[in-house]
PDB file of C-alpha atoms in Angstrom:
ATOM      1  CA  UNK C   1     -32.922  10.534  15.449  1.00  0.00           C
ATOM      2  CA  UNK C   2     -35.152  12.952  17.169  1.00  0.00           C
ATOM      3  CA  UNK C   3     -35.806  16.349  15.472  1.00  0.00           C
ATOM      4  CA  UNK C   4     -35.051  18.106  18.755  1.00  0.00           C
ATOM      5  CA  UNK C   5     -31.369  16.883  18.547  1.00  0.00           C
ATOM      6  CA  UNK C   6     -31.105  18.421  15.154  1.00  0.00           C
ATOM      7  CA  UNK C   7     -30.478  22.060  14.290  1.00  0.00           C
ATOM      8  CA  UNK C   8     -32.057  24.344  11.798  1.00  0.00           C
ATOM      9  CA  UNK C   9     -29.742  26.488   9.531  1.00  0.00           C
ATOM     10  CA  UNK C  10     -30.894  29.533  11.544  1.00  0.00           C
ATOM     11  CA  UNK C  11     -29.959  27.851  14.805  1.00  0.00           C
ATOM     12  CA  UNK C  12     -26.744  26.728  13.452  1.00  0.00           C
ATOM     13  CA  UNK C  13     -25.680  30.293  12.187  1.00  0.00           C
ATOM     14  CA  UNK C  14     -26.653  31.774  15.639  1.00  0.00           C
ATOM     15  CA  UNK C  15     -24.518  29.097  17.456  1.00  0.00           C
ATOM     16  CA  UNK C  16     -21.488  29.802  15.290  1.00  0.00           C
ATOM     17  CA  UNK C  17     -21.789  33.559  15.196  1.00  0.00           C
ATOM     18  CA  UNK C  18     -22.166  33.923  11.454  1.00  0.00           C
ATOM     19  CA  UNK C  19     -25.046  35.334   9.269  1.00  0.00           C
ATOM     20  CA  UNK C  20     -27.646  32.982   7.796  1.00  0.00           C
ATOM     21  CA  UNK C  21     -26.299  33.962   4.285  1.00  0.00           C
ATOM     22  CA  UNK C  22     -22.682  32.922   5.288  1.00  0.00           C
ATOM     23  CA  UNK C  23     -23.870  29.789   6.859  1.00  0.00           C
ATOM     24  CA  UNK C  24     -25.783  28.912   3.572  1.00  0.00           C
ATOM     25  CA  UNK C  25     -22.861  29.584   1.408  1.00  0.00           C
ATOM     26  CA  UNK C  26     -20.389  27.631   3.622  1.00  0.00           C
ATOM     27  CA  UNK C  27     -22.876  24.670   3.856  1.00  0.00           C
ATOM     28  CA  UNK C  28     -22.924  24.723   0.045  1.00  0.00           C
ATOM     29  CA  UNK C  29     -19.114  25.054  -0.395  1.00  0.00           C
ATOM     30  CA  UNK C  30     -18.201  22.527   2.276  1.00  0.00           C
ATOM     31  CA  UNK C  31     -21.241  20.263   1.843  1.00  0.00           C
ATOM     32  CA  UNK C  32     -19.393  16.900   2.244  1.00  0.00           C
ATOM     33  CA  UNK C  33     -18.145  17.998   5.693  1.00  0.00           C
ATOM     34  CA  UNK C  34     -21.397  19.341   7.081  1.00  0.00           C
ATOM     35  CA  UNK C  35     -23.196  16.424   8.788  1.00  0.00           C
ATOM     36  CA  UNK C  36     -26.865  16.795   8.059  1.00  0.00           C
ATOM     37  CA  UNK C  37     -30.086  14.944   7.438  1.00  0.00           C
ATOM     38  CA  UNK C  38     -33.485  15.369   5.852  1.00  0.00           C
ATOM     39  CA  UNK C  39     -36.703  14.860   7.705  1.00  0.00           C
ATOM     40  CA  UNK C  40     -40.138  15.834   6.536  1.00  0.00           C
ATOM     41  CA  UNK C  41     -38.755  17.574   3.447  1.00  0.00           C
ATOM     42  CA  UNK C  42     -36.611  19.859   5.608  1.00  0.00           C
ATOM     43  CA  UNK C  43     -32.771  19.794   6.006  1.00  0.00           C
ATOM     44  CA  UNK C  44     -31.530  19.577   9.637  1.00  0.00           C
ATOM     45  CA  UNK C  45     -27.940  19.700  10.859  1.00  0.00           C
ATOM     46  CA  UNK C  46     -26.278  17.340  13.389  1.00  0.00           C
ATOM     47  CA  UNK C  47     -24.639  19.070  16.436  1.00  0.00           C
ATOM     48  CA  UNK C  48     -21.307  18.198  15.016  1.00  0.00           C
ATOM     49  CA  UNK C  49     -21.959  20.691  12.237  1.00  0.00           C
ATOM     50  CA  UNK C  50     -21.431  23.484  14.818  1.00  0.00           C
ATOM     51  CA  UNK C  51     -17.848  22.328  15.235  1.00  0.00           C
ATOM     52  CA  UNK C  52     -17.293  22.162  11.530  1.00  0.00           C
ATOM     53  CA  UNK C  53     -18.577  25.683  10.938  1.00  0.00           C
ATOM     54  CA  UNK C  54     -16.574  27.038  13.733  1.00  0.00           C
ATOM     55  CA  UNK C  55     -13.429  25.683  12.300  1.00  0.00           C
ATOM     56  CA  UNK C  56     -14.236  27.094   8.899  1.00  0.00           C
ATOM     57  CA  UNK C  57     -14.870  30.485  10.535  1.00  0.00           C
ATOM     58  CA  UNK C  58     -11.620  30.397  12.251  1.00  0.00           C
ATOM     59  CA  UNK C  59      -9.760  29.398   9.025  1.00  0.00           C
ATOM     60  CA  UNK C  60     -11.669  32.100   7.038  1.00  0.00           C
ATOM     61  CA  UNK C  61     -10.554  34.637   9.506  1.00  0.00           C
ATOM     62  CA  UNK C  62      -6.969  33.584   8.705  1.00  0.00           C
ATOM     63  CA  UNK C  63      -7.662  34.184   4.995  1.00  0.00           C
ATOM     64  CA  UNK C  64      -7.437  30.541   4.002  1.00  0.00           C
ATOM     65  CA  UNK C  65      -8.977  29.728   0.485  1.00  0.00           C
ATOM     66  CA  UNK C  66     -11.823  27.279   0.301  1.00  0.00           C
ATOM     67  CA  UNK C  67      -9.454  24.580  -1.445  1.00  0.00           C
ATOM     68  CA  UNK C  68      -7.135  24.910   1.654  1.00  0.00           C
ATOM     69  CA  UNK C  69      -9.971  24.613   4.020  1.00  0.00           C
ATOM     70  CA  UNK C  70     -11.274  21.546   2.169  1.00  0.00           C
ATOM     71  CA  UNK C  71      -7.822  19.836   2.621  1.00  0.00           C
ATOM     72  CA  UNK C  72      -7.667  20.775   6.359  1.00  0.00           C
ATOM     73  CA  UNK C  73     -11.179  19.406   6.851  1.00  0.00           C
ATOM     74  CA  UNK C  74     -10.309  16.325   5.017  1.00  0.00           C
ATOM     75  CA  UNK C  75      -7.416  15.722   7.319  1.00  0.00           C
ATOM     76  CA  UNK C  76      -9.502  16.645  10.339  1.00  0.00           C
ATOM     77  CA  UNK C  77     -11.442  13.437  11.510  1.00  0.00           C
ATOM     78  CA  UNK C  78     -14.867  14.921  11.049  1.00  0.00           C
ATOM     79  CA  UNK C  79     -18.071  12.807  11.126  1.00  0.00           C
ATOM     80  CA  UNK C  80     -19.072  13.171   7.395  1.00  0.00           C
ATOM     81  CA  UNK C  81     -22.603  12.870   6.011  1.00  0.00           C
ATOM     82  CA  UNK C  82     -21.659   9.262   5.050  1.00  0.00           C
ATOM     83  CA  UNK C  83     -21.075   8.244   8.766  1.00  0.00           C
ATOM     84  CA  UNK C  84     -24.414   9.803   9.844  1.00  0.00           C
ATOM     85  CA  UNK C  85     -26.074   8.077   6.886  1.00  0.00           C
ATOM     86  CA  UNK C  86     -24.589   4.755   7.944  1.00  0.00           C
ATOM     87  CA  UNK C  87     -25.846   5.294  11.541  1.00  0.00           C
ATOM     88  CA  UNK C  88     -29.281   5.983  10.094  1.00  0.00           C
ATOM     89  CA  UNK C  89     -29.222   2.924   7.964  1.00  0.00           C
ATOM     90  CA  UNK C  90     -28.136   0.794  10.920  1.00  0.00           C
ATOM     91  CA  UNK C  91     -31.120   2.221  12.980  1.00  0.00           C
ATOM     92  CA  UNK C  92     -33.481   1.436  10.232  1.00  0.00           C
ATOM     93  CA  UNK C  93     -32.125  -2.039   9.841  1.00  0.00           C
ATOM     94  CA  UNK C  94     -32.584  -2.601  13.525  1.00  0.00           C
ATOM     95  CA  UNK C  95     -36.345  -1.806  13.308  1.00  0.00           C
ATOM     96  CA  UNK C  96     -37.177  -4.278  10.523  1.00  0.00           C
ATOM     97  CA  UNK C  97     -39.142  -3.495   7.335  1.00  0.00           C
ATOM     98  CA  UNK C  98     -37.128  -5.159   4.614  1.00  0.00           C
ATOM     99  CA  UNK C  99     -38.411  -3.002   1.720  1.00  0.00           C
ATOM    100  CA  UNK C 100     -37.744   0.228   3.526  1.00  0.00           C
ATOM    101  CA  UNK C 101     -34.336  -1.087   4.666  1.00  0.00           C
ATOM    102  CA  UNK C 102     -33.342  -1.937   1.094  1.00  0.00           C
ATOM    103  CA  UNK C 103     -34.320   1.558  -0.014  1.00  0.00           C
ATOM    104  CA  UNK C 104     -32.434   3.165   2.757  1.00  0.00           C
ATOM    105  CA  UNK C 105     -29.329   1.161   1.973  1.00  0.00           C
ATOM    106  CA  UNK C 106     -29.621   1.944  -1.825  1.00  0.00           C
ATOM    107  CA  UNK C 107     -29.920   5.687  -0.801  1.00  0.00           C
ATOM    108  CA  UNK C 108     -26.953   5.576   1.460  1.00  0.00           C
ATOM    109  CA  UNK C 109     -24.952   3.829  -1.226  1.00  0.00           C
ATOM    110  CA  UNK C 110     -25.961   6.518  -3.620  1.00  0.00           C
ATOM    111  CA  UNK C 111     -25.124   9.360  -1.412  1.00  0.00           C
ATOM    112  CA  UNK C 112     -21.762   7.590  -0.570  1.00  0.00           C
ATOM    113  CA  UNK C 113     -20.926   7.256  -4.258  1.00  0.00           C
ATOM    114  CA  UNK C 114     -21.889  10.862  -4.844  1.00  0.00           C
ATOM    115  CA  UNK C 115     -19.726  12.083  -2.015  1.00  0.00           C
ATOM    116  CA  UNK C 116     -16.762  10.088  -3.149  1.00  0.00           C
ATOM    117  CA  UNK C 117     -17.236  11.528  -6.592  1.00  0.00           C
ATOM    118  CA  UNK C 118     -17.254  15.016  -5.094  1.00  0.00           C
ATOM    119  CA  UNK C 119     -14.196  14.145  -2.951  1.00  0.00           C
ATOM    120  CA  UNK C 120     -12.435  13.017  -6.293  1.00  0.00           C
ATOM    121  CA  UNK C 121     -13.374  16.208  -7.918  1.00  0.00           C
ATOM    122  CA  UNK C 122     -12.092  18.242  -5.235  1.00  0.00           C
ATOM    123  CA  UNK C 123      -8.780  16.375  -5.160  1.00  0.00           C
ATOM    124  CA  UNK C 124      -8.485  16.874  -8.773  1.00  0.00           C
ATOM    125  CA  UNK C 125      -9.048  20.590  -8.450  1.00  0.00           C
ATOM    126  CA  UNK C 126      -6.567  20.815  -5.669  1.00  0.00           C
ATOM    127  CA  UNK C 127      -3.928  18.881  -7.750  1.00  0.00           C
ATOM    128  CA  UNK C 128      -4.505  21.314 -10.668  1.00  0.00           C
ATOM    129  CA  UNK C 129      -4.175  24.327  -8.480  1.00  0.00           C
ATOM    130  CA  UNK C 130      -1.001  22.804  -7.070  1.00  0.00           C
ATOM    131  CA  UNK C 131       0.331  22.299 -10.533  1.00  0.00           C
ATOM    132  CA  UNK C 132      -0.434  25.804 -11.461  1.00  0.00           C
ATOM    133  CA  UNK C 133       1.289  27.083  -8.283  1.00  0.00           C
ATOM    134  CA  UNK C 134       4.418  25.017  -9.088  1.00  0.00           C
ATOM    135  CA  UNK C 135       4.477  26.575 -12.436  1.00  0.00           C
ATOM    136  CA  UNK C 136       4.223  30.123 -11.005  1.00  0.00           C
ATOM    137  CA  UNK C 137       7.037  29.230  -8.463  1.00  0.00           C
ATOM    138  CA  UNK C 138       9.334  28.110 -11.292  1.00  0.00           C
ATOM    139  CA  UNK C 139       8.520  31.158 -13.348  1.00  0.00           C
ATOM    140  CA  UNK C 140       9.292  33.399 -10.404  1.00  0.00           C
ATOM    141  CA  UNK C 141      12.543  31.619  -9.597  1.00  0.00           C
ATOM    142  CA  UNK C 142      13.596  32.051 -13.254  1.00  0.00           C
ATOM    143  CA  UNK C 143      12.679  35.742 -12.922  1.00  0.00           C
ATOM    144  CA  UNK C 144      14.732  36.112  -9.785  1.00  0.00           C
ATOM    145  CA  UNK C 145      17.672  34.390 -11.525  1.00  0.00           C
ATOM    146  CA  UNK C 146      17.335  36.831 -14.446  1.00  0.00           C
ATOM    147  CA  UNK C 147      17.182  39.790 -12.133  1.00  0.00           C
ATOM    148  CA  UNK C 148      20.288  38.598 -10.238  1.00  0.00           C
ATOM    149  CA  UNK C 149      22.105  38.247 -13.575  1.00  0.00           C
ATOM    150  CA  UNK C 150      20.983  41.810 -14.615  1.00  0.00           C
ATOM    151  CA  UNK C 151      22.152  43.226 -11.319  1.00  0.00           C
ATOM    152  CA  UNK C 152      25.621  41.584 -11.898  1.00  0.00           C
ATOM    153  CA  UNK C 153      25.644  43.120 -15.415  1.00  0.00           C
ATOM    154  CA  UNK C 154      24.717  46.542 -13.983  1.00  0.00           C
ATOM    155  CA  UNK C 155      27.426  46.410 -11.449  1.00  0.00           C
ATOM    156  CA  UNK C 156      30.033  45.430 -14.180  1.00  0.00           C
ATOM    157  CA  UNK C 157      28.919  48.211 -16.455  1.00  0.00           C
ATOM    158  CA  UNK C 158      29.096  50.720 -13.590  1.00  0.00           C
ATOM    159  CA  UNK C 159      32.668  49.609 -12.732  1.00  0.00           C
ATOM    160  CA  UNK C 160      33.656  49.840 -16.416  1.00  0.00           C
ATOM    161  CA  UNK C 161      32.025  53.187 -16.718  1.00  0.00           C
ATOM    162  CA  UNK C 162      33.688  54.496 -13.598  1.00  0.00           C
ATOM    163  CA  UNK C 163      37.021  53.126 -14.960  1.00  0.00           C
ATOM    164  CA  UNK C 164      36.589  54.810 -18.344  1.00  0.00           C
ATOM    165  CA  UNK C 165      35.470  58.041 -16.642  1.00  0.00           C
ATOM    166  CA  UNK C 166      38.626  57.957 -14.595  1.00  0.00           C
ATOM    167  CA  UNK C 167      40.761  57.268 -17.694  1.00  0.00           C
ATOM    168  CA  UNK C 168      39.021  60.057 -19.543  1.00  0.00           C
ATOM    169  CA  UNK C 169      39.535  62.540 -16.750  1.00  0.00           C
ATOM    170  CA  UNK C 170      43.059  61.444 -16.402  1.00  0.00           C
ATOM    171  CA  UNK C 171      43.751  61.953 -20.123  1.00  0.00           C
ATOM    172  CA  UNK C 172      41.864  65.402 -20.058  1.00  0.00           C
ATOM    173  CA  UNK C 173      44.058  66.549 -17.262  1.00  0.00           C
ATOM    174  CA  UNK C 174      47.090  65.231 -18.851  1.00  0.00           C
ATOM    175  CA  UNK C 175      46.353  67.319 -22.057  1.00  0.00           C
ATOM    176  CA  UNK C 176      45.740  70.367 -20.083  1.00  0.00           C
ATOM    177  CA  UNK C 177      49.206  70.431 -18.424  1.00  0.00           C
ATOM    178  CA  UNK C 178      51.302  69.393 -21.574  1.00  0.00           C
TER     179      UNK C 178
END
C-alpha cells in the first residue's frame, strides 16, 4: 500500500473533527476496530478509520459508554486490523521472497491471535457488566416492591387512624351531651 493512501493521526483527527488528544484516546480505547499499519517505524491509518472514528464520535455525542460502543462496532461490519493484515500478507505473498513471506504470515497470525484475545477480554468485561446490571435491576425491583408494600401499609394505617379519630371524636361528643 502506498503511504499516500494512508493517514497520519493528525490528518485523521482533522477529518473527523476531533482533537489530536481525543483521536489518540479513541484509537487506544478502540484499537481493534481502527484499521492501521506500520511503515518505517510510524503508524498510519487506512481511510476506513475515518468512518470508524466518525461513528464513535456520533455515539459519544449520544453519551454511550465505551463498552456499548465496542458492542456496536463489533456488530457493525468494519474492516478490522486483521483484514488489512491479511491483505498485506496476500500482497507480500504475490511478490515472492519466501523468508519474508513466512515472517509476514507469522506476524499476521500473532496479531490475529492477539486481537482475538483482546476481543475475548472485551466480551468477558461486557458479560461482567451485564451481570452486575442485572443484579442492580433485581435489587431495584425488590426495592420498588418494598416501597409499594410500605405505601399499602401507610394507606391502611391512615384509614385506621382516621377511623379511630372519628370514633374518638364521636365518643367525646357523646360525653359532652350526656
